[in-house]
Short mmCIF file of C-alpha atoms in Angstrom, two decimals:
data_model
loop_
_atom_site.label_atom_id
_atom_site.label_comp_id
_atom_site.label_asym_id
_atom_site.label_seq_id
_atom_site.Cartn_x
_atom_site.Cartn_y
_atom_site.Cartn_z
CA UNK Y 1 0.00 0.00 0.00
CA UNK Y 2 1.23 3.53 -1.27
CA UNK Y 3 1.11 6.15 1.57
CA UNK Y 4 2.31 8.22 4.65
CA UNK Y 5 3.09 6.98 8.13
CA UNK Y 6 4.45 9.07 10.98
CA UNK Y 7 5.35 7.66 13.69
CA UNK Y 8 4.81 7.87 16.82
CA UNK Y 9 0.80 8.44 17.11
CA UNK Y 10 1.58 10.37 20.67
CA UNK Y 11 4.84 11.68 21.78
CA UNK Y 12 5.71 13.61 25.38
CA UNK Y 13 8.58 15.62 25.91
CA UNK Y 14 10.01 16.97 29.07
CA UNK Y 15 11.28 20.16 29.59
CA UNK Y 16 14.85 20.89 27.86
CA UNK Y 17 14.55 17.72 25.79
CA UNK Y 18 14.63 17.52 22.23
CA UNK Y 19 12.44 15.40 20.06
CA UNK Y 20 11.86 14.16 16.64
CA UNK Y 21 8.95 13.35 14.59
CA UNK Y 22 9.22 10.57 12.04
CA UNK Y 23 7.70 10.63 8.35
CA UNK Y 24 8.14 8.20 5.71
CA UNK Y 25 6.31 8.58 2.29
CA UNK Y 26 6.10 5.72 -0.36
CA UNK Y 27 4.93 7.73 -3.05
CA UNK Y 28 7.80 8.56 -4.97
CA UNK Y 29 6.54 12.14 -4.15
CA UNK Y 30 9.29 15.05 -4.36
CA UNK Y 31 8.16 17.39 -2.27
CA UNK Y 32 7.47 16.98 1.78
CA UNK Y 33 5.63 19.28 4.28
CA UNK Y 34 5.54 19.88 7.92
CA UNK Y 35 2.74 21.52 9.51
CA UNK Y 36 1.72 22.70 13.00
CA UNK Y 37 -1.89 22.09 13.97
CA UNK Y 38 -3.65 24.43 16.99
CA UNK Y 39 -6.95 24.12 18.30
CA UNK Y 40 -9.27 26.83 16.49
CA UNK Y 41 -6.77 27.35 13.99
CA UNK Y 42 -5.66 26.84 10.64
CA UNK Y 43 -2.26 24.80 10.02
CA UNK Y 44 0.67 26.56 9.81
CA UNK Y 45 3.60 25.28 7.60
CA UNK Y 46 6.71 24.82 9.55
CA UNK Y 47 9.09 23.73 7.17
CA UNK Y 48 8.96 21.93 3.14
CA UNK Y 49 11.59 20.05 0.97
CA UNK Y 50 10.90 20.14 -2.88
CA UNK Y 51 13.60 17.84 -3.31
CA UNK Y 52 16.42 15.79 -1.48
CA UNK Y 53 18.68 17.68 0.43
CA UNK Y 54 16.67 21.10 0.00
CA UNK Y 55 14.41 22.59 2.51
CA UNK Y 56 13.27 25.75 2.95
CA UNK Y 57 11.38 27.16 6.47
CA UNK Y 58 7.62 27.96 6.43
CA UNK Y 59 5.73 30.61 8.46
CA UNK Y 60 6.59 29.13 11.64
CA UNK Y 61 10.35 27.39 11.58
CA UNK Y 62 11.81 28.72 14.87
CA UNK Y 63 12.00 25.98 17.08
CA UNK Y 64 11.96 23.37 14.80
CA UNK Y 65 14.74 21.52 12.41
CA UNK Y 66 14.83 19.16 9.71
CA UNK Y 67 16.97 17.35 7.46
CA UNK Y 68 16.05 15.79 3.97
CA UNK Y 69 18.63 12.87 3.16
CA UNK Y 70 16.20 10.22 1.60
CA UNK Y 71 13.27 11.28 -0.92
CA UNK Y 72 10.85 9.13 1.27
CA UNK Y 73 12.26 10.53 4.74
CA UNK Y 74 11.53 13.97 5.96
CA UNK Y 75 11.79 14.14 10.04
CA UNK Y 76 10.88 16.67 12.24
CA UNK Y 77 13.32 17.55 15.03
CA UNK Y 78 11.29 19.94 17.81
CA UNK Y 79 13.92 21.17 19.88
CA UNK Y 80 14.11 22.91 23.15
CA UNK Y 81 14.07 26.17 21.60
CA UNK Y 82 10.56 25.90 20.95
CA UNK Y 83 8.48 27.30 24.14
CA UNK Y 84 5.05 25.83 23.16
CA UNK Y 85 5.10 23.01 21.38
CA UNK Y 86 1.98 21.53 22.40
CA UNK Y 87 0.19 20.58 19.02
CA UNK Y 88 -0.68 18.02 16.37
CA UNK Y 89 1.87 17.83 13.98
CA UNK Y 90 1.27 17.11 10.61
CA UNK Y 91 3.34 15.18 7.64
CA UNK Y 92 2.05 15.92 3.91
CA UNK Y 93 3.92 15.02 0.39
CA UNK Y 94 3.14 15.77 -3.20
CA UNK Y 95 4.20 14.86 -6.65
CA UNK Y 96 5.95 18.00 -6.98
CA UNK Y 97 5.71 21.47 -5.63
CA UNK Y 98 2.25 23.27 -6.21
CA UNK Y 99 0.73 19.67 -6.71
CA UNK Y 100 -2.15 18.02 -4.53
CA UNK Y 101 -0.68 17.22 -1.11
CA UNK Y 102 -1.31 13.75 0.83
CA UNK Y 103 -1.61 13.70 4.07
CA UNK Y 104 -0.03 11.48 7.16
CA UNK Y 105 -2.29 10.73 10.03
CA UNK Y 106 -0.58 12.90 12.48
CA UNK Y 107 1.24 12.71 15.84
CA UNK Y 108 0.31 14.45 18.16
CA UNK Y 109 2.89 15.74 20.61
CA UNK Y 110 2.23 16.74 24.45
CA UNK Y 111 4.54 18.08 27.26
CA UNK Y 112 5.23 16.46 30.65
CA UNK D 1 -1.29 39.65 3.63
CA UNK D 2 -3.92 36.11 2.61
CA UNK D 3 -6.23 35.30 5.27
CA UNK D 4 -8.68 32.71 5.25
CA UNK D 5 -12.25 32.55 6.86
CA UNK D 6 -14.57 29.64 7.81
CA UNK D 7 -18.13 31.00 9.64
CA UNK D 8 -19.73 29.04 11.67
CA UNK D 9 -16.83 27.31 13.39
CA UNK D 10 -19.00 24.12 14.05
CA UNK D 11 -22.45 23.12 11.76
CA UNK D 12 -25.09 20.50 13.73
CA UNK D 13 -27.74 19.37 11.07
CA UNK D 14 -30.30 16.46 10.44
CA UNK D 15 -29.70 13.58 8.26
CA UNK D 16 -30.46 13.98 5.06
CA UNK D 17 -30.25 18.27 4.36
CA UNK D 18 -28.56 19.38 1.96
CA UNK D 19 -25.92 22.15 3.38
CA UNK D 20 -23.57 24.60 2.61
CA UNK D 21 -20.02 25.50 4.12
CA UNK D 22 -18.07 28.90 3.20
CA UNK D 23 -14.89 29.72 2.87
CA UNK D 24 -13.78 33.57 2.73
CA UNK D 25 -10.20 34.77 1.56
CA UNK D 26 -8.91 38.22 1.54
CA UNK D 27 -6.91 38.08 -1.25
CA UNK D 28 -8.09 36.97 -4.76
CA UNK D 29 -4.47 36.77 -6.28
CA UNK D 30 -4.93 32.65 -5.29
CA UNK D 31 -3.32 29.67 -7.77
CA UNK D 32 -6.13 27.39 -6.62
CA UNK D 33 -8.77 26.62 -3.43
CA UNK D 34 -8.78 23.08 -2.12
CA UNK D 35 -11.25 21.46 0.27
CA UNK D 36 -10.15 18.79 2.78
CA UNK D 37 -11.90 16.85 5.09
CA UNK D 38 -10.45 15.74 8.57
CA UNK D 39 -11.80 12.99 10.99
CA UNK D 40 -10.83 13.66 14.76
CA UNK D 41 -7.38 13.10 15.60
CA UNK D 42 -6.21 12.06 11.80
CA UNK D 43 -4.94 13.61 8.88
CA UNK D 44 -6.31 15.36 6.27
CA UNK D 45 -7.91 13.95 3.16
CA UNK D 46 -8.13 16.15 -0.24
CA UNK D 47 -12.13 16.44 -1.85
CA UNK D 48 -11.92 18.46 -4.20
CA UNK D 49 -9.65 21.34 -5.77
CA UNK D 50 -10.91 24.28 -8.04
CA UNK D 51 -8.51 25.83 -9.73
CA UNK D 52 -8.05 29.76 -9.93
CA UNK D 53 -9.98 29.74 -13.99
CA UNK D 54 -12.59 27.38 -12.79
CA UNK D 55 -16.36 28.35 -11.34
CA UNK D 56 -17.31 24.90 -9.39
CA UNK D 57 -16.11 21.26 -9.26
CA UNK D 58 -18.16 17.96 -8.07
CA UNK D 59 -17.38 15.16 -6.91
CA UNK D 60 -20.36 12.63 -5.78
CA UNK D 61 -22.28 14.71 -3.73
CA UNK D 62 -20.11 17.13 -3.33
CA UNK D 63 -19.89 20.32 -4.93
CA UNK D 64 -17.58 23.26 -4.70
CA UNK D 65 -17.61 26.84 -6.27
CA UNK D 66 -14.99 29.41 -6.47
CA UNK D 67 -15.84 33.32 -6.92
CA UNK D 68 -12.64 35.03 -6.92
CA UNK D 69 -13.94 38.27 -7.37
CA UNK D 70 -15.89 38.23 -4.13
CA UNK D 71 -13.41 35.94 -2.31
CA UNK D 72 -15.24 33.37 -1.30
CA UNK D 73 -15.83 29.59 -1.63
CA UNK D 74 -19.05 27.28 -0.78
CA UNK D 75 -18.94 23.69 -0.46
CA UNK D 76 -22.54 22.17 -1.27
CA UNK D 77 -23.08 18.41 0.39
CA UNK D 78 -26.14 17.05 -0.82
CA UNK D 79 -28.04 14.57 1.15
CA UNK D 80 -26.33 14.55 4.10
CA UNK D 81 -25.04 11.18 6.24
CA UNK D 82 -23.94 10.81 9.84
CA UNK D 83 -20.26 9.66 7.76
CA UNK D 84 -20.10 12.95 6.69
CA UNK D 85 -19.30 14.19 10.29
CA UNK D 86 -15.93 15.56 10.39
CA UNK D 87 -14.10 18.95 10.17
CA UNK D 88 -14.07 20.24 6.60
CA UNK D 89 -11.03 22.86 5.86
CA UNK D 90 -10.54 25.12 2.98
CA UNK D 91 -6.86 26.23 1.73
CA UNK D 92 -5.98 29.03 -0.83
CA UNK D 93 -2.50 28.52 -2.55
CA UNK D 94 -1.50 31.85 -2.97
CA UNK D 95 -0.03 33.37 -6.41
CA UNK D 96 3.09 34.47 -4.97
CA UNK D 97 4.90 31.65 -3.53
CA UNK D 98 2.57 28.83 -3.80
CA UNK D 99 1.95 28.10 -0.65
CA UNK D 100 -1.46 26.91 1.27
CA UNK D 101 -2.78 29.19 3.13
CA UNK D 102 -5.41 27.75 5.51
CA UNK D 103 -8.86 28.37 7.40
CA UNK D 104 -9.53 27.20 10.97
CA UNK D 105 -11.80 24.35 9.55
CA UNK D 106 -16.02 23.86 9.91
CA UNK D 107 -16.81 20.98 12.15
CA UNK D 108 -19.47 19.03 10.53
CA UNK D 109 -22.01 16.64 13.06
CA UNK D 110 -24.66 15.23 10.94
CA UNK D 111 -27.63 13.90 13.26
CA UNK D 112 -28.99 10.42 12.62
#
């Protein structure tokens, strides 16, 4: 089956400690998203990659880190910096840039 | 600067109406406007996407129009079902740099 998976489904992170989202696509898709999902709001893009080893930051990339070394491999690295980073946390991918994006189902990540 | 508007936040109808969601955007310089649909805790899943020359797109009993000029974007559901419960969100990829640009999302309870 062709799709997303990020992993884990629930994360907690202590105070000070860095933490990193996983997403793996098997859609031969070049381009991979990360975005940040609040409670009455809309998602915010945190980072995207239109290709391997390229990545550029969204509206909302302080905080946050990522690293593109595999087409099907785009993690999410939310480090100490970031203050509130209570949230659901969102993988997409799409053929190319501008294209339809597929989503992951999500992992939501909560502080101890 | 694009902003994106979804009135009412949250939609509680009988089975079987026929209904209609909006989506308002402050900018009309958009590429395209796609709808998604969201179950709780998941991710997102694409319905339909109207691009910036088109009027209206269907899909099943679904139907979405686009009025640039006005900014603003309706999605029709005809004969409603408790499976369509869920929280619909609308996205404008903006001219400029392509990116989505989201609303806060409708949530959607259909009554049996």
């Amino acid at each position: 089956d062709g799709g997303i998976t990020q992993s884990p489904k629930y994360l907690f992170r202590k105070e000070g400690q860095n933490v990193t989202l996983s997403c793996e696509q098997n859609l031969n898709h070049d381009a991979m998203y990360w975005y940040r999902q609040d409670p009455g709001q809309g998602l915010r893009l945190i980072y995207y990659s239109q290709i391997v080893n390229d990545f550029q930051k969204g509206d909302i990339a302080e905080g946050y880190s990522v690293s593109r070394e595999k087409k099907e491999s785009f993690p999410l690295t939310v480090t100490s910096a970031q203050k509130n980073p209570t949230a659901f946390y969102l993988c997409a991918s799409s053929p190319d840039f501008q294209e339809t994006q597929y989503f992951g189902p999500g992992t939501r990540l909560l502080v101890l | 600067k694009q902003e994106v508007t979804q009135i009412p936040a949250a939609l509680s109808v009988p089975e079987g109406e026929n209904l209609v969601l909006n989506c308002s955007f402050t900018d009309s310089a958009i590429y395209n406007l796609q709808w998604f649909r969201q179950d709780p805790g998941k991710g997102l899943t694409s319905l339909l996407l109207i691009q910036s020359s088109q009027r209206e797109q269907t899909s099943g009993r679904l139907n979405a129009s686009l009025d640039k000029s006005s900014g603003r974007s309706t999605l029709y559901i005809a004969a409603s079902q408790p499976g369509d419960s869920a929280t619909y969100l609308c996205a404008v990829e903006v001219d400029s740099n392509y990116q989505l640009i989201w609303g806060a999302g409708t949530k959607l309870i259909i009554k049996p």
